[in-house]
Amino acid sequence: MAKYIGLMSGTSMDGVDAVLCDISDGISVSDNEGRENKKESVCKTLAAYSLPYPDELLNALNALCVETANELNTLAVADRLVAEVFAEAVHALLAQEKLSASDVTAIGSHGQTIRHHPDCNVLSLSFSKDNLRTFTCQIGDANTLAVLTGIDVVADFRKKDIALGGQGAPLVPAYHDAVFAHPSKYRILVNIGGIANITVVPPAYQQRPPLGFDTGPGNTLMDNWIRLHLNQPFDSNGSWAAQGRVNQSLLNHMLSDTYFSSPFPKSTGREYFNIDWLSNYLSSFFSERTGHIDESSKDNAFRPVDIQATLLQLTAKTITNAIQQVVSTQHTNHVESAFEQNDIEVIVCGGGTFNSVLMNQLASNLACKTPAEPFANLAANSLSDSSANSLTDSSSQPSGYTVLSSAHVGIHPQHVEGAAFAWLAFAYFHDITGNVPQVTGASRAAVLGALYKKN
């Protein structure tokens, strides 16, 4: 096995996760009926280190997500500064584990997404509509990162898929399929970051590709709303949302957005789901368009706390709808006993895992039994196992799905995406394709990324 470090900073922009993994070529494991399985990579997560962005850089990154003056200068400087933060996280992780740069084969760096426009829905004063192109933009200069760490870097994973006509996202399904495939059960991986996405991983013996797509907002709208009203970066454990009442009219109005009913492949980002998106839906109920609502009337159905409760339900509902949509599709296309609901494990990862109110709602929507304190004892940097972090007791399922934390299968929820980019670096060196055309819409599978040598 060889050591790789994956670096991930998502749409929430709360910092970088550096994840150390031991990865080796796949092994074949037969299921309990002796059916031959596809080879699965062995990717063992060893340790992780998280580092927040400095305030000045974070403010610049948030500004870069919308059109502003002097964008090019800000982008160029931020490109170097993000790489410096990434390098600092790598050094801290190595020091924590008493390792040197020579112990690591390569770094897989996702970078920081600044813009993601996979559908030519961007405006430009320089180009006609016919000359617009889809694009995605991640910064965090890989040359600087390689020089500062003394480790080879594989980066720029998304653009080849874009060049092949794909969305460039999500890219984690190939990793999910390689690492999480069960010998005989379907699994659905749910990642709840700023944006939420799902991956349907078939049983290994079927040797079929996974399916996946971005379901819509994960934490991003809730984070924006609580920052606007309480000046807090996120709703810790969903405690503010728990004090509110869901506004069903607003929820139904938001659920009518065409993104949710659009067929996959599809991907999205904070360019679409942001405070302006929310304000547009709120404006239907008020004479003036506003993102800030008066809380003085306790009978007001649009109190800020009620909006937060509604946004939490929006995230849970759109994830649930996406799961049920893809399950229904698979039942239609593949009539086989392996895809009965009681055989499906829903494995949750990402920062949203630590919002127990959201997790309870998701489990409730999927008709799962919910324990008293799901995920309450998960520390952000602990690598604990397993059954204690399950949302459900599979031995007493009333019906439906089994919902688990990714810790149940050996990977802390906060570290799954970082591990995915460590695996993508491994895939680059072993000529393993990193995209899934059924997921991204690319014309073919391809080895992703580019190598930036330390020397």
CSV table of C-alpha atoms in Angstrom, one decimal:
chain,number,residue,atom,x,y,z
A,1,MET,CA,0.0,0.0,0.0
A,2,ALA,CA,1.1,3.6,-0.6
A,3,LYS,CA,0.2,6.8,1.2
A,4,TYR,CA,-1.7,9.6,-0.4
A,5,ILE,CA,-3.1,12.8,1.0
A,6,GLY,CA,-6.4,14.2,-0.3
A,7,LEU,CA,-7.2,17.9,0.1
A,8,MET,CA,-10.7,19.1,-0.1
A,9,SER,CA,-12.5,22.5,0.5
A,10,GLY,CA,-16.1,22.5,-0.5
A,11,THR,CA,-18.8,25.1,-1.3
A,12,SER,CA,-19.2,25.9,2.4
A,13,MET,CA,-15.6,27.4,2.3
A,14,ASP,CA,-15.1,26.6,6.0
A,15,GLY,CA,-11.5,25.6,5.4
A,16,VAL,CA,-9.5,22.6,4.1
A,17,ASP,CA,-9.6,19.0,5.2
A,18,ALA,CA,-6.3,17.1,4.7
A,19,VAL,CA,-6.9,13.3,4.8
A,20,LEU,CA,-4.1,10.7,4.9
A,21,CYS,CA,-4.9,7.4,3.2
A,22,ASP,CA,-3.2,4.1,2.5
A,23,ILE,CA,-4.4,2.9,-0.9
A,24,SER,CA,-3.7,-0.3,-2.9
A,25,ASP,CA,-4.9,-2.0,-6.0
A,26,GLY,CA,-8.3,-3.7,-5.9
A,27,ILE,CA,-9.1,-7.1,-4.5
A,28,SER,CA,-11.9,-9.4,-5.4
A,29,VAL,CA,-14.3,-10.5,-2.7
A,30,SER,CA,-17.1,-13.0,-3.4
A,31,ASP,CA,-20.6,-12.4,-1.9
A,32,ASN,CA,-22.3,-15.0,0.3
A,33,GLU,CA,-23.7,-16.7,-2.8
A,34,GLY,CA,-20.3,-17.1,-4.4
A,35,ARG,CA,-20.9,-14.6,-7.2
A,36,GLU,CA,-17.8,-13.0,-8.7
A,37,ASN,CA,-17.3,-9.4,-7.7
A,38,LYS,CA,-15.5,-6.6,-9.5
A,39,LYS,CA,-12.2,-5.6,-7.9
A,40,GLU,CA,-12.5,-3.0,-5.1
A,41,SER,CA,-9.7,-0.6,-4.2
A,42,VAL,CA,-8.5,-0.8,-0.6
A,43,CYS,CA,-8.5,2.7,0.7
A,44,LYS,CA,-7.8,3.0,4.4
A,45,THR,CA,-8.2,6.4,6.0
A,46,LEU,CA,-5.4,6.9,8.6
A,47,ALA,CA,-5.7,10.4,9.9
A,48,ALA,CA,-6.9,13.9,9.1
A,49,TYR,CA,-6.3,17.5,9.9
A,50,SER,CA,-8.7,20.5,9.3
A,51,LEU,CA,-7.6,24.1,8.9
A,52,PRO,CA,-9.9,27.1,8.5
A,53,TYR,CA,-9.2,29.9,6.0
A,54,PRO,CA,-7.9,33.2,7.5
A,55,ASP,CA,-10.7,35.8,7.6
A,56,GLU,CA,-9.2,38.0,4.9
A,57,LEU,CA,-8.9,35.1,2.5
A,58,LEU,CA,-12.3,33.8,3.3
A,59,ASN,CA,-13.8,37.2,2.5
A,60,ALA,CA,-12.0,37.4,-0.8
A,61,LEU,CA,-13.1,33.9,-1.7
A,62,ASN,CA,-16.8,34.7,-1.0
A,63,ALA,CA,-16.4,37.9,-3.1
A,64,LEU,CA,-15.0,35.9,-6.0
A,65,CYS,CA,-18.1,33.8,-6.1
A,66,VAL,CA,-20.0,36.7,-7.6
A,67,GLU,CA,-19.0,39.2,-10.2
A,68,THR,CA,-17.0,42.1,-8.7
A,69,ALA,CA,-14.4,44.7,-9.7
A,70,ASN,CA,-10.7,43.7,-10.0
A,71,GLU,CA,-11.7,40.0,-10.1
A,72,LEU,CA,-8.6,38.9,-12.0
A,73,ASN,CA,-6.1,40.4,-9.5
A,74,THR,CA,-8.1,39.0,-6.5
A,75,LEU,CA,-8.3,35.6,-8.2
A,76,ALA,CA,-4.6,35.5,-8.9
A,77,VAL,CA,-3.6,36.4,-5.4
A,78,ALA,CA,-6.2,34.1,-3.9
A,79,ASP,CA,-4.9,31.2,-6.1
A,80,ARG,CA,-1.5,31.4,-4.3
A,81,LEU,CA,-2.9,32.0,-0.9
A,82,VAL,CA,-5.3,29.0,-1.0
A,83,ALA,CA,-2.3,26.9,-2.0
A,84,GLU,CA,-0.4,28.2,1.0
A,85,VAL,CA,-3.2,27.2,3.4
A,86,PHE,CA,-3.4,23.8,1.7
A,87,ALA,CA,0.4,23.4,2.2
A,88,GLU,CA,0.1,24.4,5.9
A,89,ALA,CA,-2.6,21.7,6.4
A,90,VAL,CA,-0.3,19.1,4.8
A,91,HIS,CA,2.6,20.1,7.0
A,92,ALA,CA,0.4,20.0,10.1
A,93,LEU,CA,-1.0,16.5,9.1
A,94,LEU,CA,2.5,15.2,8.5
A,95,ALA,CA,3.8,16.6,11.9
A,96,GLN,CA,0.7,15.1,13.7
A,97,GLU,CA,1.5,11.7,12.2
A,98,LYS,CA,5.3,12.0,12.6
A,99,LEU,CA,5.8,11.5,8.8
A,100,SER,CA,8.0,13.2,6.3
A,101,ALA,CA,7.1,14.3,2.7
A,102,SER,CA,9.0,11.3,1.4
A,103,ASP,CA,6.5,9.0,3.0
A,104,VAL,CA,3.7,10.3,0.7
A,105,THR,CA,3.4,9.3,-2.9
A,106,ALA,CA,1.3,12.2,-4.0
A,107,ILE,CA,-1.3,14.8,-3.0
A,108,GLY,CA,-4.7,14.9,-4.6
A,109,SER,CA,-5.9,18.5,-4.4
A,110,HIS,CA,-9.5,19.4,-5.3
A,111,GLY,CA,-8.8,23.1,-4.9
A,112,GLN,CA,-11.4,25.7,-4.0
A,113,THR,CA,-14.3,26.1,-6.4
A,114,ILE,CA,-15.0,29.7,-7.3
A,115,ARG,CA,-17.4,29.3,-10.1
A,116,HIS,CA,-19.2,26.3,-11.5
A,117,HIS,CA,-21.3,26.8,-14.7
A,118,PRO,CA,-21.9,23.4,-16.4
A,119,ASP,CA,-24.9,24.6,-18.5
A,120,CYS,CA,-23.8,27.8,-20.3
A,121,ASN,CA,-26.0,29.8,-17.9
A,122,VAL,CA,-23.5,32.6,-17.4
A,123,LEU,CA,-23.7,36.1,-18.8
A,124,SER,CA,-20.7,37.7,-20.6
A,125,LEU,CA,-20.2,41.1,-22.1
A,126,SER,CA,-17.3,39.8,-24.2
A,127,PHE,CA,-18.9,36.8,-25.9
A,128,SER,CA,-22.1,36.2,-27.8
A,129,LYS,CA,-24.5,33.6,-26.6
A,130,ASP,CA,-23.3,31.2,-29.4
A,131,ASN,CA,-19.7,31.5,-28.1
A,132,LEU,CA,-20.4,30.8,-24.4
A,133,ARG,CA,-18.9,27.6,-23.1
A,134,THR,CA,-19.5,25.5,-20.0
A,135,PHE,CA,-16.8,25.8,-17.4
A,136,THR,CA,-15.7,25.2,-13.8
A,137,CYS,CA,-13.1,27.1,-11.9
A,138,GLN,CA,-11.1,25.8,-8.9
A,139,ILE,CA,-8.1,27.7,-7.5
A,140,GLY,CA,-5.2,26.7,-5.2
A,141,ASP,CA,-2.1,26.8,-7.4
A,142,ALA,CA,-0.8,23.2,-7.6
A,143,ASN,CA,2.7,24.4,-8.5
A,144,THR,CA,2.9,26.4,-5.3
A,145,LEU,CA,1.5,23.5,-3.3
A,146,ALA,CA,4.1,21.0,-4.8
A,147,VAL,CA,7.0,23.4,-4.1
A,148,LEU,CA,5.9,24.2,-0.5
A,149,THR,CA,5.2,20.6,0.5
A,150,GLY,CA,8.0,18.8,-1.5
A,151,ILE,CA,5.3,16.3,-2.7
A,152,ASP,CA,4.0,15.6,-6.2
A,153,VAL,CA,0.5,17.0,-6.7
A,154,VAL,CA,-2.3,15.8,-8.9
A,155,ALA,CA,-4.9,18.5,-9.4
A,156,ASP,CA,-7.4,20.0,-11.9
A,157,PHE,CA,-9.6,17.0,-11.9
A,158,ARG,CA,-12.8,18.5,-13.2
A,159,LYS,CA,-11.9,20.2,-16.5
A,160,LYS,CA,-11.3,17.0,-18.6
A,161,ASP,CA,-14.8,15.9,-17.8
A,162,ILE,CA,-16.1,19.3,-18.9
A,163,ALA,CA,-14.1,19.0,-22.1
A,164,LEU,CA,-15.8,15.7,-22.8
A,165,GLY,CA,-19.2,17.3,-22.6
A,166,GLY,CA,-19.8,16.4,-18.9
A,167,GLN,CA,-20.9,18.4,-15.9
A,168,GLY,CA,-17.5,18.1,-14.2
A,169,ALA,CA,-19.4,17.0,-11.1
A,170,PRO,CA,-20.0,15.1,-9.0
A,171,LEU,CA,-16.6,13.2,-9.2
A,172,VAL,CA,-16.9,11.2,-5.9
A,173,PRO,CA,-19.1,8.4,-7.4
A,174,ALA,CA,-16.1,6.6,-8.9
A,175,TYR,CA,-14.5,6.6,-5.5
A,176,HIS,CA,-17.7,5.6,-3.8
A,177,ASP,CA,-18.1,2.7,-6.2
A,178,ALA,CA,-14.5,1.6,-5.8
A,179,VAL,CA,-14.4,1.8,-2.0
A,180,PHE,CA,-18.0,1.4,-0.7
A,181,ALA,CA,-19.5,-1.3,-2.9
A,182,HIS,CA,-21.1,-4.0,-0.9
A,183,PRO,CA,-20.9,-7.6,-2.1
A,184,SER,CA,-24.6,-8.1,-2.3
A,185,LYS,CA,-26.5,-4.9,-1.2
A,186,TYR,CA,-27.2,-1.6,-2.9
A,187,ARG,CA,-25.8,1.4,-1.1
A,188,ILE,CA,-26.7,5.1,-1.5
A,189,LEU,CA,-24.0,7.5,-0.4
A,190,VAL,CA,-25.4,10.9,0.6
A,191,ASN,CA,-22.8,13.7,0.9
A,192,ILE,CA,-24.2,16.8,2.6
A,193,GLY,CA,-21.8,19.7,2.2
A,194,GLY,CA,-22.8,23.2,1.0
A,195,ILE,CA,-24.4,21.3,-1.9
A,196,ALA,CA,-25.8,17.8,-1.4
A,197,ASN,CA,-25.2,14.9,-3.7
A,198,ILE,CA,-26.1,11.2,-3.9
A,199,THR,CA,-24.4,8.2,-5.4
A,200,VAL,CA,-26.2,4.9,-6.0
A,201,VAL,CA,-23.6,2.1,-5.7
A,202,PRO,CA,-24.8,-1.3,-7.1
A,203,PRO,CA,-23.8,-4.6,-5.4
A,204,ALA,CA,-20.3,-5.5,-6.5
A,205,TYR,CA,-21.3,-8.7,-8.2
A,206,GLN,CA,-23.5,-6.7,-10.7
A,207,GLN,CA,-20.4,-5.0,-12.2
A,208,ARG,CA,-22.5,-2.0,-13.2
A,209,PRO,CA,-21.5,1.7,-12.9
A,210,PRO,CA,-22.9,3.9,-10.2
A,211,LEU,CA,-25.4,6.6,-10.6
A,212,GLY,CA,-25.3,10.0,-9.0
A,213,PHE,CA,-26.0,13.7,-9.1
A,214,ASP,CA,-26.3,16.9,-7.0
A,215,THR,CA,-29.7,17.0,-5.3
A,216,GLY,CA,-29.6,20.7,-4.5
A,217,PRO,CA,-28.8,22.7,-1.4
A,218,GLY,CA,-27.2,21.0,1.5
A,219,ASN,CA,-26.0,23.4,4.1
A,220,THR,CA,-25.5,26.5,2.0
A,221,LEU,CA,-28.9,28.2,2.3
A,222,MET,CA,-29.1,27.4,6.0
A,223,ASP,CA,-25.6,28.8,6.6
A,224,ASN,CA,-26.4,32.0,4.6
A,225,TRP,CA,-29.6,32.6,6.5
A,226,ILE,CA,-28.2,32.2,10.0
A,227,ARG,CA,-25.3,34.3,9.1
A,228,LEU,CA,-27.6,37.0,7.9
A,229,HIS,CA,-29.8,37.0,11.0
A,230,LEU,CA,-27.7,35.7,13.9
A,231,ASN,CA,-24.2,36.4,12.5
A,232,GLN,CA,-23.3,32.8,13.1
A,233,PRO,CA,-21.4,30.7,10.5
A,234,PHE,CA,-23.7,27.7,10.7
A,235,ASP,CA,-26.7,26.4,12.7
A,236,SER,CA,-24.9,24.2,15.2
A,237,ASN,CA,-26.7,20.9,15.5
A,238,GLY,CA,-29.8,22.5,13.8
A,239,SER,CA,-30.8,24.0,17.1
A,240,TRP,CA,-32.1,27.3,15.6
A,241,ALA,CA,-34.1,25.4,13.0
A,242,ALA,CA,-35.6,23.2,15.7
A,243,GLN,CA,-37.2,26.3,17.3
A,244,GLY,CA,-39.1,27.2,14.1
A,245,ARG,CA,-42.1,26.0,12.2
A,246,VAL,CA,-42.0,24.8,8.6
A,247,ASN,CA,-43.8,27.2,6.3
A,248,GLN,CA,-45.4,24.7,3.9
A,249,SER,CA,-46.4,27.3,1.3
A,250,LEU,CA,-42.9,28.5,1.0
A,251,LEU,CA,-41.5,25.0,1.0
A,252,ASN,CA,-43.8,23.9,-1.8
A,253,HIS,CA,-42.9,27.0,-3.8
A,254,MET,CA,-39.2,26.3,-3.5
A,255,LEU,CA,-39.7,22.6,-4.4
A,256,SER,CA,-41.3,23.8,-7.6
A,257,ASP,CA,-37.9,25.0,-8.8
A,258,THR,CA,-37.0,23.4,-12.1
A,259,TYR,CA,-33.7,22.1,-10.9
A,260,PHE,CA,-35.3,19.6,-8.6
A,261,SER,CA,-37.4,18.1,-11.4
A,262,SER,CA,-34.7,18.2,-14.1
A,263,PRO,CA,-33.4,14.8,-15.1
A,264,PHE,CA,-29.8,13.8,-14.2
A,265,PRO,CA,-26.9,14.1,-15.1
A,266,LYS,CA,-27.0,17.4,-13.3
A,267,SER,CA,-24.8,19.4,-10.9
A,268,THR,CA,-25.1,22.8,-9.2
A,269,GLY,CA,-23.4,25.1,-6.8
A,270,ARG,CA,-23.8,28.3,-4.7
A,271,GLU,CA,-23.9,30.2,-8.0
A,272,TYR,CA,-27.5,29.0,-8.2
A,273,PHE,CA,-28.6,28.2,-4.7
A,274,ASN,CA,-27.8,31.4,-2.7
A,275,ILE,CA,-29.5,34.1,-0.8
A,276,ASP,CA,-30.7,35.7,-4.0
A,277,TRP,CA,-32.4,32.5,-5.0
A,278,LEU,CA,-34.1,32.4,-1.6
A,279,SER,CA,-35.1,36.0,-1.9
A,280,ASN,CA,-36.7,35.4,-5.3
A,281,TYR,CA,-39.0,32.8,-3.7
A,282,LEU,CA,-39.7,34.9,-0.6
A,283,SER,CA,-40.6,37.9,-2.9
A,284,SER,CA,-43.7,36.0,-4.1
A,285,PHE,CA,-45.2,36.5,-0.6
A,286,PHE,CA,-44.2,40.2,-0.1
A,287,SER,CA,-44.6,43.5,-1.9
A,288,GLU,CA,-40.9,44.1,-1.8
A,289,ARG,CA,-38.1,41.6,-2.5
A,290,THR,CA,-36.0,41.2,0.6
A,291,GLY,CA,-33.8,38.6,2.2
A,292,HIS,CA,-34.3,40.0,5.7
A,293,ILE,CA,-37.7,39.6,7.4
A,294,ASP,CA,-39.0,41.4,10.5
A,295,GLU,CA,-39.2,39.1,13.5
A,296,SER,CA,-41.3,41.4,15.7
A,297,SER,CA,-44.6,39.6,15.1
A,298,LYS,CA,-44.5,36.2,16.8
A,299,ASP,CA,-47.5,35.2,14.7
A,300,ASN,CA,-45.7,36.0,11.5
A,301,ALA,CA,-45.5,32.8,9.4
A,302,PHE,CA,-42.3,34.2,7.9
A,303,ARG,CA,-40.2,34.7,11.0
A,304,PRO,CA,-36.5,34.1,10.3
A,305,VAL,CA,-36.5,31.1,12.6
A,306,ASP,CA,-39.4,29.6,10.6
A,307,ILE,CA,-37.5,30.2,7.3
A,308,GLN,CA,-34.5,28.3,8.8
A,309,ALA,CA,-36.8,25.4,9.7
A,310,THR,CA,-38.2,25.5,6.2
A,311,LEU,CA,-34.7,25.5,4.6
A,312,LEU,CA,-33.7,22.5,6.7
A,313,GLN,CA,-36.8,20.7,5.5
A,314,LEU,CA,-36.0,21.7,1.9
A,315,THR,CA,-32.6,20.0,2.2
A,316,ALA,CA,-34.1,16.9,3.7
A,317,LYS,CA,-37.0,16.7,1.3
A,318,THR,CA,-34.9,17.2,-1.9
A,319,ILE,CA,-32.4,14.5,-0.8
A,320,THR,CA,-35.3,12.2,0.0
A,321,ASN,CA,-37.0,12.9,-3.3
A,322,ALA,CA,-33.8,12.2,-5.2
A,323,ILE,CA,-33.3,8.9,-3.4
A,324,GLN,CA,-36.8,7.8,-4.1
A,325,GLN,CA,-36.6,9.0,-7.7
A,326,VAL,CA,-33.5,6.9,-8.4
A,327,VAL,CA,-34.8,3.9,-6.6
A,328,SER,CA,-38.0,4.1,-8.7
A,329,THR,CA,-35.9,4.4,-11.8
A,330,GLN,CA,-33.8,1.4,-10.9
A,331,HIS,CA,-36.8,-0.7,-10.1
A,332,THR,CA,-38.2,0.1,-13.6
A,333,ASN,CA,-35.0,-0.6,-15.4
A,334,HIS,CA,-33.6,-3.5,-13.4
A,335,VAL,CA,-36.3,-5.8,-11.9
A,336,GLU,CA,-34.3,-7.9,-9.5
A,337,SER,CA,-34.7,-8.8,-5.9
A,338,ALA,CA,-31.5,-7.2,-4.8
A,339,PHE,CA,-33.0,-3.8,-5.1
A,340,GLU,CA,-35.7,-4.1,-2.5
A,341,GLN,CA,-35.9,-1.2,-0.1
A,342,ASN,CA,-34.9,-3.2,2.9
A,343,ASP,CA,-31.7,-4.1,1.1
A,344,ILE,CA,-30.6,-0.4,0.7
A,345,GLU,CA,-28.1,1.1,3.0
A,346,VAL,CA,-28.1,4.9,3.0
A,347,ILE,CA,-24.7,6.1,4.1
A,348,VAL,CA,-24.4,9.8,5.1
A,349,CYS,CA,-21.3,11.9,5.1
A,350,GLY,CA,-20.3,15.5,5.0
A,351,GLY,CA,-20.7,18.4,7.4
A,352,GLY,CA,-24.5,18.0,7.4
A,353,THR,CA,-24.1,14.7,9.3
A,354,PHE,CA,-23.5,16.7,12.4
A,355,ASN,CA,-26.8,18.4,12.2
A,356,SER,CA,-28.9,15.9,14.2
A,357,VAL,CA,-32.2,17.8,13.4
A,358,LEU,CA,-31.5,17.4,9.7
A,359,MET,CA,-30.5,13.7,10.2
A,360,ASN,CA,-33.7,13.0,12.1
A,361,GLN,CA,-35.7,14.6,9.4
A,362,LEU,CA,-34.0,12.7,6.7
A,363,ALA,CA,-34.5,9.4,8.5
A,364,SER,CA,-38.2,10.3,9.2
A,365,ASN,CA,-38.7,11.1,5.5
A,366,LEU,CA,-37.3,7.7,4.6
A,367,ALA,CA,-39.5,6.0,7.1
A,368,CYS,CA,-36.6,4.9,9.3
A,369,LYS,CA,-36.6,4.4,13.1
A,370,THR,CA,-34.5,7.2,14.7
A,371,PRO,CA,-32.6,6.8,18.0
A,372,ALA,CA,-32.6,9.5,20.7
A,373,GLU,CA,-29.2,11.0,20.0
A,374,PRO,CA,-28.0,10.3,16.4
A,375,PHE,CA,-24.5,11.5,15.7
A,376,ALA,CA,-24.5,13.6,18.9
A,377,ASN,CA,-21.1,12.2,20.0
A,378,LEU,CA,-19.2,12.6,16.7
A,379,ALA,CA,-16.3,14.9,17.2
A,380,ALA,CA,-15.2,16.7,14.1
A,381,ASN,CA,-11.7,15.1,13.9
A,382,SER,CA,-12.2,11.8,15.6
A,383,LEU,CA,-11.9,8.6,13.6
A,384,SER,CA,-14.1,6.4,15.7
A,385,ASP,CA,-16.0,3.4,14.3
A,386,SER,CA,-19.2,2.4,13.7
A,387,SER,CA,-22.3,1.0,15.1
A,388,ALA,CA,-22.7,3.7,17.8
A,389,ASN,CA,-23.0,6.3,15.0
A,390,SER,CA,-25.9,4.5,13.2
A,391,LEU,CA,-29.1,6.5,12.7
A,392,THR,CA,-31.0,3.3,12.7
A,393,ASP,CA,-31.1,-0.1,14.3
A,394,SER,CA,-31.2,-2.4,11.3
A,395,SER,CA,-32.3,-5.3,13.4
A,396,SER,CA,-35.6,-3.6,14.2
A,397,GLN,CA,-36.3,-1.7,10.9
A,398,PRO,CA,-40.1,-1.1,10.6
A,399,SER,CA,-39.7,-0.6,6.8
A,400,GLY,CA,-37.7,1.3,4.2
A,401,TYR,CA,-34.0,2.0,4.3
A,402,THR,CA,-31.2,1.6,6.8
A,403,VAL,CA,-29.5,5.0,7.4
A,404,LEU,CA,-25.9,5.0,8.7
A,405,SER,CA,-23.1,7.4,9.2
A,406,SER,CA,-20.1,6.7,7.0
A,407,ALA,CA,-18.3,6.0,10.3
A,408,HIS,CA,-20.3,2.7,10.3
A,409,VAL,CA,-18.2,1.6,7.4
A,410,GLY,CA,-14.9,3.0,8.7
A,411,ILE,CA,-14.6,6.5,7.4
A,412,HIS,CA,-15.4,9.6,9.5
A,413,PRO,CA,-18.1,11.7,7.8
A,414,GLN,CA,-15.9,14.8,7.6
A,415,HIS,CA,-13.1,12.9,5.7
A,416,VAL,CA,-14.9,11.1,2.9
A,417,GLU,CA,-14.4,13.8,0.3
A,418,GLY,CA,-10.8,14.3,1.2
A,419,ALA,CA,-10.2,10.6,0.9
A,420,ALA,CA,-12.0,10.7,-2.5
A,421,PHE,CA,-9.3,13.1,-3.9
A,422,ALA,CA,-6.5,11.0,-2.4
A,423,TRP,CA,-8.1,8.1,-4.3
A,424,LEU,CA,-8.3,10.2,-7.5
A,425,ALA,CA,-4.6,10.9,-7.2
A,426,PHE,CA,-4.0,7.1,-6.9
A,427,ALA,CA,-6.3,6.6,-9.9
A,428,TYR,CA,-4.2,9.0,-11.9
A,429,PHE,CA,-1.0,7.1,-11.4
A,430,HIS,CA,-2.7,3.7,-12.1
A,431,ASP,CA,-4.6,4.8,-15.2
A,432,ILE,CA,-8.0,4.3,-13.5
A,433,THR,CA,-10.8,6.4,-14.9
A,434,GLY,CA,-12.1,8.9,-12.4
A,435,ASN,CA,-15.3,10.1,-13.9
A,436,VAL,CA,-18.5,8.1,-14.6
A,437,PRO,CA,-20.3,9.2,-17.8
A,438,GLN,CA,-23.7,8.0,-16.5
A,439,VAL,CA,-23.2,10.5,-13.6
A,440,THR,CA,-21.6,13.5,-15.3
A,441,GLY,CA,-22.9,13.1,-18.9
A,442,ALA,CA,-19.4,13.0,-20.4
A,443,SER,CA,-19.0,11.3,-23.7
A,444,ARG,CA,-16.6,8.8,-22.2
A,445,ALA,CA,-14.7,7.8,-19.1
A,446,ALA,CA,-11.3,9.3,-18.6
A,447,VAL,CA,-8.3,9.4,-16.3
A,448,LEU,CA,-8.7,12.8,-14.5
A,449,GLY,CA,-6.2,15.3,-13.3
A,450,ALA,CA,-2.8,16.7,-14.2
A,451,LEU,CA,0.6,16.1,-12.5
A,452,TYR,CA,2.6,18.9,-10.9
A,453,LYS,CA,6.0,17.6,-10.0
A,454,LYS,CA,7.8,18.7,-6.8
A,455,ASN,CA,11.1,19.0,-8.7
